[in-house]
XYZ file of C-alpha atoms in Angstrom:
719
model
C 29.165 112.240 3.285
C 28.433 109.165 1.167
C 30.757 106.180 1.384
C 31.207 102.974 -0.551
C 33.870 100.392 0.184
C 35.159 97.141 -1.218
C 37.570 94.754 0.418
C 39.687 92.392 -1.656
C 43.257 91.202 -1.190
C 43.587 93.828 1.519
C 42.486 96.632 -0.795
C 40.194 99.371 0.445
C 38.351 101.833 -1.739
C 36.490 104.728 -0.185
C 34.366 107.410 -1.791
C 33.627 110.749 -0.165
C 31.719 113.629 -1.680
C 32.160 117.369 -1.865
C 31.009 120.137 -4.165
C 32.932 121.501 -7.118
C 31.642 124.993 -7.754
C 32.710 125.275 -11.382
C 30.594 122.387 -12.652
C 28.471 121.953 -9.529
C 29.202 118.236 -9.592
C 30.053 115.627 -7.004
C 33.700 114.696 -6.575
C 35.010 112.083 -4.207
C 38.022 109.963 -3.460
C 38.673 107.769 -6.448
C 38.824 103.976 -6.517
C 42.408 102.921 -5.867
C 43.460 99.549 -7.223
C 46.055 97.463 -5.462
C 49.572 97.676 -6.874
C 51.565 94.493 -7.350
C 54.638 95.198 -9.421
C 55.385 92.577 -12.071
C 58.588 92.867 -14.025
C 58.199 92.108 -17.735
C 61.389 91.731 -19.770
C 61.378 91.536 -23.569
C 64.463 91.925 -25.774
C 66.332 92.966 -22.636
C 63.910 95.862 -22.102
C 62.213 95.981 -18.703
C 58.643 97.115 -18.123
C 57.039 97.166 -14.677
C 53.278 96.553 -14.640
C 51.600 97.266 -11.298
C 48.237 95.972 -12.519
C 49.174 92.848 -14.440
C 47.201 90.900 -11.833
C 43.930 92.113 -13.385
C 44.454 89.953 -16.478
C 43.001 86.475 -16.719
C 45.424 83.737 -15.828
C 46.104 80.957 -18.326
C 43.901 78.692 -16.242
C 41.049 81.197 -16.376
C 41.450 81.644 -20.142
C 41.176 77.928 -20.654
C 37.820 78.044 -18.883
C 36.547 79.474 -22.219
C 34.808 82.409 -20.499
C 35.953 85.414 -18.444
C 33.427 84.459 -15.783
C 36.299 82.874 -13.854
C 37.783 86.234 -12.919
C 38.843 86.782 -9.320
C 36.466 88.470 -6.919
C 38.997 91.253 -6.420
C 38.843 92.244 -10.085
C 35.052 92.043 -10.118
C 34.927 94.214 -7.015
C 37.226 96.725 -8.656
C 35.097 96.917 -11.813
C 31.969 97.374 -9.718
C 33.684 100.045 -7.635
C 34.610 101.977 -10.775
C 31.007 101.700 -11.960
C 29.725 102.961 -8.627
C 32.172 105.859 -8.718
C 31.093 106.843 -12.233
C 27.454 106.644 -11.224
C 28.055 108.945 -8.273
C 30.196 111.435 -10.186
C 27.572 111.636 -12.933
C 24.609 111.508 -10.581
C 23.894 115.213 -10.973
C 23.543 114.663 -14.750
C 20.915 111.929 -14.343
C 18.060 114.247 -15.438
C 20.111 115.318 -18.474
C 20.930 111.706 -19.337
C 17.265 110.812 -19.141
C 16.347 113.791 -21.300
C 18.968 112.844 -23.879
C 17.809 109.238 -23.904
C 14.167 110.239 -24.255
C 14.799 112.624 -27.144
C 17.021 110.122 -28.961
C 14.342 107.449 -28.624
C 11.625 109.921 -29.602
C 13.326 110.505 -32.980
C 13.144 106.803 -33.833
C 10.160 105.597 -35.800
C 8.851 103.024 -33.359
C 6.756 101.044 -35.810
C 9.062 100.571 -38.741
C 9.932 98.182 -41.545
C 12.940 97.660 -43.772
C 12.607 97.781 -47.541
C 11.748 94.235 -48.710
C 14.382 92.367 -50.702
C 13.333 89.746 -53.267
C 15.052 86.355 -53.238
C 13.912 83.095 -54.837
C 10.210 83.977 -55.049
C 9.893 85.672 -51.623
C 10.161 89.204 -50.272
C 12.251 89.329 -47.082
C 12.177 92.157 -44.538
C 12.409 92.961 -40.851
C 10.039 95.147 -38.889
C 9.662 96.654 -35.439
C 6.613 97.344 -33.347
C 6.196 100.264 -30.969
C 7.943 99.827 -27.653
C 9.689 96.613 -28.664
C 13.456 96.292 -28.559
C 13.922 93.541 -31.113
C 12.923 92.791 -34.678
C 10.423 90.514 -36.327
C 12.159 88.793 -39.258
C 9.528 88.191 -41.905
C 8.836 87.198 -45.484
C 5.971 87.097 -47.990
C 5.564 85.140 -51.189
C 5.891 87.230 -54.329
C 2.206 86.815 -55.164
C -0.781 89.121 -54.854
C -2.413 89.002 -51.438
C 0.346 86.920 -49.855
C 0.234 86.800 -46.067
C 3.161 87.586 -43.811
C 5.240 84.756 -42.381
C 7.113 85.637 -39.178
C 10.289 83.592 -39.338
C 11.769 84.892 -36.076
C 10.118 86.918 -33.323
C 13.217 88.146 -31.540
C 11.149 89.817 -28.804
C 9.894 86.440 -27.606
C 13.258 84.764 -28.139
C 15.056 87.383 -26.005
C 12.731 87.253 -23.008
C 14.601 86.964 -19.713
C 18.014 87.567 -21.294
C 20.272 90.509 -20.484
C 21.880 90.150 -23.913
C 20.493 88.693 -27.134
C 21.651 88.834 -30.734
C 20.723 86.948 -33.884
C 23.609 86.262 -36.251
C 23.280 85.228 -39.865
C 20.046 83.896 -41.342
C 19.938 81.621 -44.377
C 16.883 80.053 -46.004
C 17.287 76.713 -47.775
C 17.081 76.724 -51.596
C 13.617 75.111 -51.463
C 12.436 77.939 -49.131
C 11.374 75.481 -46.400
C 14.048 75.755 -43.693
C 15.825 78.604 -41.898
C 19.216 78.282 -40.215
C 20.159 81.100 -37.862
C 22.620 81.888 -35.076
C 21.967 83.151 -31.531
C 24.402 84.747 -29.052
C 23.141 85.240 -25.475
C 26.499 86.119 -23.891
C 28.007 88.807 -26.185
C 31.208 86.896 -26.877
C 30.305 86.480 -30.559
C 30.080 82.719 -30.124
C 26.786 81.698 -31.686
C 24.649 78.584 -31.493
C 23.007 77.587 -34.781
C 19.393 76.413 -34.920
C 17.311 75.128 -37.830
C 13.619 75.995 -38.092
C 10.890 74.452 -40.223
C 9.216 77.535 -41.699
C 5.990 75.688 -42.498
C 5.367 74.274 -39.000
C 7.396 76.699 -36.889
C 9.129 73.794 -35.196
C 12.837 73.679 -34.411
C 14.721 70.697 -35.747
C 16.886 68.757 -33.317
C 19.993 70.097 -35.039
C 21.888 72.410 -32.632
C 25.416 73.506 -33.556
C 27.549 75.173 -30.876
C 30.481 77.603 -30.906
C 29.961 78.992 -34.405
C 30.518 82.357 -36.048
C 26.748 82.782 -36.353
C 26.092 81.966 -39.991
C 25.747 78.886 -42.184
C 25.634 78.163 -45.914
C 23.294 75.726 -47.633
C 24.313 73.292 -50.316
C 21.729 72.969 -53.089
C 20.409 69.636 -51.750
C 18.468 71.402 -48.942
C 19.884 69.060 -46.301
C 23.585 69.920 -46.052
C 24.944 73.040 -44.392
C 28.491 74.286 -43.975
C 29.469 76.383 -40.968
C 32.505 77.821 -39.188
C 33.561 77.166 -35.593
C 35.927 79.092 -33.333
C 38.901 78.157 -31.226
C 37.344 78.130 -27.732
C 40.187 80.170 -26.188
C 41.433 82.580 -28.888
C 38.026 82.732 -30.655
C 39.794 82.518 -34.010
C 37.498 81.244 -36.765
C 39.508 78.190 -37.686
C 37.385 75.227 -38.843
C 34.720 74.571 -41.490
C 32.347 71.669 -40.864
C 29.744 69.934 -43.010
C 26.492 69.060 -41.235
C 23.753 66.817 -42.581
C 20.345 67.581 -41.111
C 19.122 65.044 -38.594
C 22.574 64.114 -37.309
C 24.386 65.104 -34.126
C 27.071 67.798 -34.291
C 29.633 65.234 -33.113
C 29.114 63.442 -36.440
C 29.870 66.522 -38.555
C 32.737 66.189 -41.004
C 35.637 68.616 -40.808
C 36.108 69.792 -44.400
C 38.741 72.457 -43.791
C 40.970 73.560 -40.922
C 42.978 76.771 -41.078
C 46.198 75.827 -39.286
C 47.955 79.166 -39.731
C 47.146 81.126 -36.576
C 47.354 84.436 -38.429
C 44.387 83.505 -40.664
C 40.629 83.241 -40.120
C 38.333 81.139 -42.284
C 34.730 81.484 -43.483
C 32.264 79.929 -45.922
C 29.671 81.412 -48.308
C 27.829 80.778 -51.576
C 28.270 82.806 -54.757
C 25.413 85.063 -55.851
C 24.857 82.723 -58.778
C 24.113 79.903 -56.259
C 26.431 77.738 -58.337
C 29.434 77.474 -56.041
C 30.274 77.163 -52.363
C 33.351 79.097 -51.296
C 35.721 78.700 -48.358
C 37.868 81.732 -47.731
C 40.963 82.145 -45.585
C 42.108 85.655 -44.775
C 44.612 87.657 -42.837
C 45.461 91.332 -43.059
C 47.670 91.021 -46.130
C 46.768 87.723 -47.767
C 43.750 85.625 -48.792
C 43.039 82.241 -50.287
C 39.826 80.704 -51.660
C 38.680 77.205 -52.512
C 35.440 76.284 -54.274
C 32.978 73.420 -54.660
C 29.950 72.909 -56.900
C 26.957 73.596 -54.617
C 25.131 70.647 -56.193
C 27.780 68.187 -54.996
C 28.401 68.917 -51.287
C 30.414 65.719 -50.888
C 32.789 66.648 -53.684
C 36.380 67.802 -53.555
C 37.221 71.432 -52.806
C 39.659 73.082 -55.219
C 41.952 76.037 -54.478
C 41.483 79.003 -56.817
C 44.877 80.599 -56.239
C 47.277 79.465 -53.482
C 47.985 82.110 -50.853
C 50.922 84.405 -51.327
C 52.398 86.975 -48.996
C 51.010 90.494 -49.595
C 48.455 89.235 -52.137
C 44.756 89.794 -51.462
C 41.944 88.625 -53.698
C 38.187 88.033 -53.505
C 35.966 85.983 -55.805
C 32.600 86.371 -57.562
C 31.060 84.101 -60.190
C 29.440 84.928 -63.544
C 28.835 82.501 -66.403
C 31.907 80.437 -67.142
C 34.269 82.715 -65.207
C 35.314 83.783 -61.750
C 35.740 87.538 -61.335
C 38.578 88.402 -59.007
C 39.238 91.694 -57.262
C 42.915 91.741 -56.317
C 45.887 93.850 -55.288
C 48.244 91.636 -57.302
C 50.553 94.190 -58.953
C 47.859 96.756 -58.131
C 48.062 98.661 -54.837
C 44.540 100.104 -55.244
C 43.201 96.801 -56.624
C 42.074 95.829 -60.101
C 39.455 93.434 -61.498
C 40.476 90.217 -63.252
C 38.611 87.221 -64.627
C 39.552 83.609 -65.123
C 37.796 80.470 -66.436
C 36.244 78.275 -63.767
C 38.411 75.370 -64.919
C 41.654 77.423 -64.952
C 41.748 79.501 -61.816
C 45.386 80.208 -60.922
C 46.683 83.715 -61.488
C 48.633 82.793 -64.645
C 45.193 82.449 -66.282
C 43.834 85.786 -65.077
C 43.009 88.497 -67.607
C 42.344 92.123 -66.758
C 38.839 93.619 -66.808
C 39.445 96.891 -64.945
C 42.983 98.216 -64.673
C 44.673 99.591 -61.594
C 44.498 103.361 -61.056
C 46.759 105.345 -58.724
C 43.990 107.714 -57.623
C 40.997 105.332 -57.379
C 40.479 102.501 -54.896
C 38.437 99.597 -56.272
C 36.420 98.484 -53.244
C 34.139 95.795 -54.664
C 31.781 94.628 -57.401
C 28.154 93.524 -57.808
C 27.394 91.273 -60.768
C 24.107 91.273 -62.711
C 23.204 89.416 -65.893
C 23.515 92.555 -68.047
C 25.582 94.895 -65.863
C 28.662 95.069 -63.715
C 28.443 97.554 -60.828
C 31.715 98.735 -59.302
C 32.133 100.411 -55.901
C 35.084 102.811 -55.844
C 36.637 105.413 -53.573
C 38.179 108.567 -55.033
C 39.623 111.442 -53.004
C 37.868 110.164 -49.921
C 34.389 109.947 -51.462
C 32.474 106.840 -52.565
C 31.470 106.376 -56.202
C 29.269 103.856 -58.015
C 30.186 102.917 -61.592
C 27.836 101.030 -63.924
C 29.215 99.012 -66.875
C 27.123 97.317 -69.591
C 28.495 93.803 -70.205
C 27.420 93.773 -73.875
C 28.396 97.256 -75.058
C 31.089 98.123 -72.485
C 29.389 101.508 -72.129
C 29.812 102.880 -68.624
C 28.909 105.845 -66.432
C 29.138 107.086 -62.858
C 26.080 107.834 -60.768
C 25.919 111.459 -59.601
C 25.942 112.650 -55.975
C 26.159 116.268 -54.887
C 26.801 116.662 -51.143
C 30.302 117.858 -50.112
C 30.619 114.774 -47.896
C 28.417 111.718 -48.382
C 28.194 107.929 -48.399
C 26.796 105.993 -51.382
C 26.773 102.220 -51.267
C 25.464 99.183 -53.123
C 22.753 97.608 -50.974
C 21.208 94.104 -51.024
C 20.941 92.808 -54.600
C 20.384 89.034 -54.458
C 18.541 88.905 -57.805
C 20.747 88.236 -60.807
C 18.527 88.841 -63.829
C 17.371 92.430 -63.272
C 18.102 95.930 -64.532
C 17.357 97.415 -61.090
C 20.181 98.305 -58.703
C 19.280 98.710 -55.041
C 21.565 101.304 -53.454
C 21.735 103.479 -50.386
C 22.697 107.100 -49.905
C 23.283 109.288 -46.888
C 25.265 112.377 -45.952
C 25.949 114.330 -42.794
C 22.688 116.217 -43.423
C 20.653 113.615 -45.357
C 18.965 110.708 -43.512
C 19.748 107.267 -44.860
C 17.824 106.660 -48.080
C 17.194 103.496 -50.100
C 16.699 103.723 -53.870
C 15.871 101.425 -56.757
C 17.903 102.624 -59.743
C 17.199 101.550 -63.322
C 20.599 100.962 -64.876
C 19.182 101.342 -68.412
C 17.034 104.465 -68.115
C 18.924 105.969 -65.121
C 15.592 106.642 -63.460
C 15.399 106.038 -59.757
C 12.726 105.586 -57.122
C 13.114 106.533 -53.474
C 11.794 103.504 -51.611
C 12.425 104.688 -48.079
C 14.151 107.482 -46.242
C 14.871 107.238 -42.550
C 12.094 109.165 -40.867
C 13.079 111.471 -38.021
C 10.148 111.614 -35.638
C 10.694 115.226 -34.689
C 8.378 117.860 -36.186
C 11.151 120.442 -35.862
C 13.705 118.445 -37.831
C 14.646 119.504 -41.332
C 17.873 118.789 -43.234
C 17.792 122.465 -44.183
C 18.638 123.351 -40.572
C 22.124 121.882 -40.933
C 25.194 122.462 -43.064
C 28.174 120.271 -43.838
C 31.582 121.002 -45.208
C 34.780 119.196 -46.040
C 38.221 120.704 -45.559
C 41.698 119.410 -46.350
C 44.111 119.829 -43.454
C 47.820 119.929 -44.173
C 49.482 117.950 -41.388
C 53.073 118.079 -40.154
C 54.611 115.966 -42.944
C 52.832 117.920 -45.707
C 50.090 115.374 -46.387
C 46.529 116.710 -46.658
C 43.953 114.927 -44.499
C 40.202 115.297 -45.181
C 37.956 116.459 -42.351
C 34.159 116.258 -42.728
C 32.003 118.484 -40.528
C 28.329 119.105 -39.766
C 26.688 121.780 -37.617
C 23.562 123.894 -37.265
C 23.315 126.588 -39.898
C 24.342 129.955 -38.572
C 27.455 128.637 -36.869
C 30.109 131.329 -36.622
C 33.802 130.703 -36.179
C 34.302 132.440 -32.859
C 36.620 129.891 -31.321
C 34.011 129.156 -28.667
C 31.993 126.415 -30.364
C 32.117 123.017 -28.675
C 33.413 120.515 -31.226
C 33.551 116.721 -31.099
C 36.238 115.187 -33.319
C 35.941 111.498 -34.205
C 38.263 109.046 -35.958
C 39.029 105.345 -36.200
C 42.120 105.045 -38.382
C 42.988 101.335 -38.479
C 42.594 98.157 -40.563
C 41.971 100.168 -43.716
C 38.447 100.868 -42.443
C 37.136 104.087 -43.967
C 34.884 106.311 -41.866
C 32.036 107.408 -44.100
C 30.220 110.708 -43.471
C 26.737 109.339 -42.779
C 23.681 110.878 -41.120
C 22.940 110.180 -37.461
C 19.698 111.163 -35.763
C 21.408 110.524 -32.429
C 24.001 113.165 -33.245
C 21.274 115.823 -33.439
C 21.287 115.973 -29.641
C 24.750 117.517 -29.848
C 24.225 119.624 -32.971
C 21.057 121.194 -31.599
C 22.968 122.199 -28.462
C 25.618 124.042 -30.467
C 28.197 121.328 -31.087
C 30.107 120.881 -34.313
C 30.652 117.225 -35.193
C 33.764 116.441 -37.233
C 35.345 113.312 -38.691
C 39.100 113.233 -39.239
C 39.782 110.789 -42.090
C 43.236 109.969 -40.749
C 45.782 107.584 -42.190
C 45.206 103.994 -41.183
C 41.823 104.141 -42.881
C 41.504 103.769 -46.631
C 39.634 106.904 -47.665
C 42.370 108.170 -49.975
C 43.418 104.791 -51.351
C 45.382 101.767 -50.218
C 48.475 103.854 -49.502
C 46.420 105.766 -46.910
C 46.080 102.521 -44.980
C 49.673 101.425 -45.428
C 50.921 104.806 -44.207
C 48.996 104.364 -40.929
C 50.023 100.889 -39.788
C 53.024 98.917 -38.551
C 56.094 101.193 -38.402
C 54.059 104.148 -39.722
C 51.311 103.948 -37.085
C 52.421 107.229 -35.530
C 50.938 109.007 -38.574
C 47.453 108.122 -37.279
C 48.050 109.928 -33.986
C 49.815 112.881 -35.583
C 47.073 113.320 -38.202
C 44.364 113.440 -35.542
C 46.259 115.892 -33.354
C 47.065 118.139 -36.321
C 43.420 118.110 -37.433
C 42.440 119.164 -33.921
C 44.987 121.982 -33.980
C 43.722 123.135 -37.374
C 40.154 123.352 -36.044
C 41.441 125.455 -33.148
C 43.607 127.674 -35.383
C 40.713 128.270 -37.771
C 38.482 129.187 -34.814
C 35.947 126.432 -35.282
C 36.651 125.799 -31.612
C 39.335 126.159 -28.926
C 41.146 123.759 -26.628
C 38.674 124.630 -23.883
C 35.851 123.347 -26.079
C 37.516 120.594 -28.134
C 36.484 116.988 -27.485
C 37.541 113.672 -28.973
C 35.930 110.270 -29.300
C 37.018 106.890 -30.645
C 36.288 103.232 -30.013
C 38.274 99.966 -30.113
C 41.298 100.756 -32.308
C 39.904 104.296 -32.215
C 40.173 103.980 -28.428
C 43.874 103.294 -28.941
C 43.945 106.575 -30.861
C 42.324 108.336 -27.907
C 44.869 106.861 -25.505
C 47.691 107.974 -27.742
C 46.576 111.577 -28.212
C 46.076 112.239 -24.503
C 49.636 111.089 -23.873
C 51.083 113.037 -26.792
C 49.132 116.305 -26.545
C 46.925 116.297 -23.440
C 46.407 120.064 -23.330
C 44.667 120.149 -26.715
C 41.498 118.432 -25.447
C 38.965 119.400 -22.808
C 37.370 115.965 -22.741
C 37.836 112.548 -24.345
C 35.704 109.405 -24.518
C 37.509 106.119 -25.225
C 35.103 103.256 -25.933
C 36.263 99.614 -25.584
C 39.820 100.939 -26.007
C 42.767 98.850 -27.163
C 45.395 100.470 -24.927
C 47.726 97.771 -23.554
C 49.263 97.164 -26.955
C 52.569 95.539 -26.078
C 51.324 93.058 -23.490
C 48.312 92.104 -25.603
C 50.341 91.536 -28.754
C 52.812 89.401 -26.785
C 49.997 87.114 -25.586
C 48.968 84.854 -28.461
C 46.202 83.217 -26.421
C 44.139 86.420 -26.538
C 41.481 86.698 -29.286
C 42.682 88.590 -32.370
C 46.379 88.751 -31.413
C 47.915 86.381 -33.973
C 45.702 87.679 -36.755
C 46.843 91.238 -36.126
C 50.598 90.970 -36.495
C 50.302 92.492 -39.981
C 48.420 95.462 -38.530
C 50.561 96.300 -35.499
C 53.634 94.120 -35.899
C 54.833 91.154 -33.878
C 56.597 92.383 -30.729
C 58.753 89.254 -30.731
C 60.571 91.233 -33.428
C 62.632 93.803 -31.519
C 62.012 96.638 -33.986
C 58.240 96.243 -33.722
C 58.414 95.834 -29.954
C 60.134 99.169 -29.412
C 57.965 100.960 -31.971
C 54.634 99.833 -30.499
C 55.955 100.549 -27.028
C 56.593 104.133 -28.175
C 52.857 104.740 -28.700
C 51.126 102.144 -26.497
C 48.850 104.269 -24.275
C 49.315 102.128 -21.159
C 53.104 102.104 -21.441
C 53.409 105.872 -21.968
C 51.420 107.258 -19.043
C 53.411 110.006 -17.329
C 53.126 112.156 -14.249
C 51.322 115.091 -15.821
C 47.874 116.600 -16.300
C 45.396 114.756 -18.518
C 42.083 115.939 -20.001
C 38.736 114.858 -18.617
C 38.297 111.211 -19.613
C 35.403 108.756 -19.767
C 36.213 105.127 -20.584
C 33.543 102.608 -21.558
C 33.936 98.845 -21.861
C 32.082 95.538 -21.638
C 32.918 92.641 -19.336
C 32.241 90.060 -22.050
C 34.263 91.830 -24.733
C 35.920 89.268 -27.005
C 37.800 91.852 -29.085
C 39.404 94.098 -26.446
C 39.477 92.316 -23.117
C 37.992 94.323 -20.244
C 41.214 94.285 -18.227
C 42.883 96.652 -20.705
C 40.701 99.669 -19.827
C 40.660 98.542 -16.162
C 44.450 98.542 -15.982
C 44.612 101.783 -17.945
C 42.344 103.746 -15.634
C 44.089 102.369 -12.560
C 47.485 103.511 -13.838
C 46.167 106.885 -14.987
C 44.778 107.465 -11.495
C 48.125 106.718 -9.956
C 50.043 109.040 -12.288
C 47.866 111.992 -13.313
C 48.540 115.284 -11.540
C 45.240 117.082 -12.258
C 41.754 117.109 -10.774
C 39.993 116.448 -14.064
C 37.377 113.738 -14.353
C 38.529 110.147 -14.840
C 35.763 107.540 -14.983
C 35.029 104.101 -16.372
C 31.690 102.528 -17.158
C 32.014 98.738 -17.482
C 28.798 97.120 -18.644
C 28.835 93.754 -16.914
C 26.296 92.237 -19.340
C 27.742 93.004 -22.766
C 30.769 92.684 -25.025
C 32.527 94.692 -27.720
C 29.417 95.852 -29.563
C 27.634 97.198 -26.488
C 24.064 96.560 -25.449
C 21.711 94.566 -27.658
C 18.270 95.612 -28.811
C 17.009 98.829 -30.341
C 17.051 101.096 -27.310
C 19.445 99.922 -24.578
C 22.519 101.125 -26.441
C 21.292 104.698 -26.235
C 21.749 104.675 -22.469
C 25.464 104.494 -23.173
C 25.240 107.309 -25.727
C 23.272 109.434 -23.258
C 26.025 108.980 -20.667
C 28.701 109.977 -23.183
C 26.784 113.032 -24.381
C 26.033 114.088 -20.808
C 29.758 113.904 -20.099
C 30.507 116.345 -22.934
C 27.575 118.639 -22.211
C 28.366 118.804 -18.505
C 31.908 119.923 -19.299
C 30.343 122.682 -21.416
C 28.011 123.560 -18.511
C 25.016 122.793 -20.743
C 22.444 121.511 -18.310
C 19.515 120.577 -20.564
C-alpha cells in the first residue's frame, strides 16, 4: 500500500492503492479538501460554497501575483497532482510513447516562410532538439547573410517558462523592441535591442501587453500597460528612447472598466491608431506617425452595440462595421471627415455572409468572409471593380489571409489547411490567378499520407430546429458500427469560430481508431453574427444544448456510442464541458476540461478578477437579477448534484491570468464530495504555467500525451 499525506488547517489526505480489474489501473482514496461553508447571498438568493476559502483574498490579489496563496491551497493542488500521477502511473509507458511519436512527426530543423518588409526578409527557424525559435532576418540582396535578432534558446536558459511577445523593428531597420514573459501571467517586459551591435539599450518597460509601436522618428514608441490587479489593458504610454519609464507620458487612459485598449500602426505606415474595445463596442483615435507629439483625434465616438475597425488607403480610412449591418459591411470615409455621417458604403451587408476582415493592396482589396460555416477569400480590383472568389474543394477547410506587409504588390500570401491537408502557405498572383506552394507542413512519418484519411461535414438538426455543422476526420475504412471511439470538440463563445484545420498531433488518435469531430455550436460565429448572438447572454443554453444534441446525433447515426463518446474543451470550452456533464452525464464516457471557466456566478460577481468587467456583454452582469439567475442555471460549479458523472480529467495552470486556478480546484473538490460513481476524477495543475500551457516547442505535448492516454486507457488501448 502506497500512502501520501498532507496536513493543513487540520486537513488530512490519504491515498491507498488497489487494483481495478476492468482497466487494470490503480485506484486509491481521493484527496479530500476541507469544507468551510460560506453563505453567499445575492438578490435574496442563497448559495453555500464549501470551498470559497481556496480563492485569493483581496489582500493576496493586491500582491499582484498568486504566489501569496496559503500553504493549505498549495498543498491541496500538489496532492491532486500526486493523485493524478499515481492514478495514471500505469499509463506512463503509453504517455511516453504518445509524446515520442508526436515529437517524431515534427520537423526538428525547420523555418517559416520569409516575409518581406522594408527591404528585409523576416523569418523564424528552429534547430534540432531545441525548444525555442531563432528570430532572424536577411537583407533583400543577393548573398545577404543571416542576422539573428533573438536567440530564444539562450534567452530562456534556466527558466521554467519563457515567451516572447510582439516584435517590432524601427522604420530605419536599426532597432528591435520586443516583449518577454517569464511567469506566464501575460505581463511582459519590453526591451530594445540595437540590431547592429547586439546590445540592449537601457530602456526597460514593465507590465506591458508585450508589444510596442514605433513612430516614424525611430526614437518614440507607444505601448500598453495593464492594471496590476485585474490585468486589464488600460493605459497607452509614449516612451522616448534613452529615458526612464517613470518619465513616459500617458497619452490615453481607458477609464471604462468594460473596455481594453491597444495601439498599432496602419499598414500604410502613415498613421498610429489607439483602439478601445469591449464585446459590443469599439472606438479608435488616430495620429500622424510622423508627428508623435501631435494631438490624437477620434474617428467615430463609441456607441453601444456598434463595432468598427479601421484600415488606411490613400486619402481614406476603410471601416469594417456592424452599424446597421449584423454581419458587417465595409465603408470608407475621408481622413479629414471621419465620423459615421461621412461614411459611404463599399461592400453592402449580406444576411448569409459574414464579413470578417480586409487586406488592402495598392491595386487590390482582399476580403475575408465566412459563408455557411466555411471561409472564403474574395479579390476585388480597385480600378475595374472586377472581383472573384478563390476556389477551395475540401468538404471542411480553413483558408486565411497570411502576412502581407507589402503594399505595392500583386502577390497575396495566404494559408490553407483542412482536416486532411497539412497547413500550406501559398503566394497567389491576383492578376493571373497563378499560385506557388511555398511550404507545406512536413509530417516526419514515412507512413503518413493525406490519402489515408477522410473528412466529412454533416448538418445536425438540434432540438429547436436549427442545423448545426459538425466536421469530422477519421482513417479511411471507418465503418459506422456504433463502436468507434469518438472525440467531440467545441469552444462556442466570444464569436470565435473553430476552423477545421489539420493537426499532426491528432494523428495519434486517428491512427488508433478514433474519429475526431468538431461541433460548430452557437456562441461561435461560423454561420454568421446571429450564430454568436444566439449563444451568449440569455441564450447561452443553446451552446450546451447544441453540443449535447450533436453528441446524440453521432450516437444515433452509429458513428459511436455513449460507451465510446468523449468530449474536450478548454477555457470557455471548459465551461461547456462542465455544463454538459451536469446536463447529460450519461452521454459521455470521458471528458477533458482544460483551464475551465466553471465558477461562473462567483467570478462574474468579483470585478477584481482579470477579464470580469470586460465580459459582462458575453455572460451578463449578475448584479442584474435576471442575468444572475440565468447564469446560475448553467454554472457548472453551482449545478453539481448527487449523481453519477463520466470519467473526468481537469487541467489547469497555477499562473493562469484568464481562468484563475481556484476555479478548477473548487470544482473538483465539490465534484468529489457529490458524485456517486467510481469513475475517474483527476486534476493536473501545472505549477509553472498559465492559461496557454507550457512554453517552448515540445513541453506542451506532455500535456497532450496525458490527455490522450486518459482517453485511450478508457478504451483499453494500451499502445
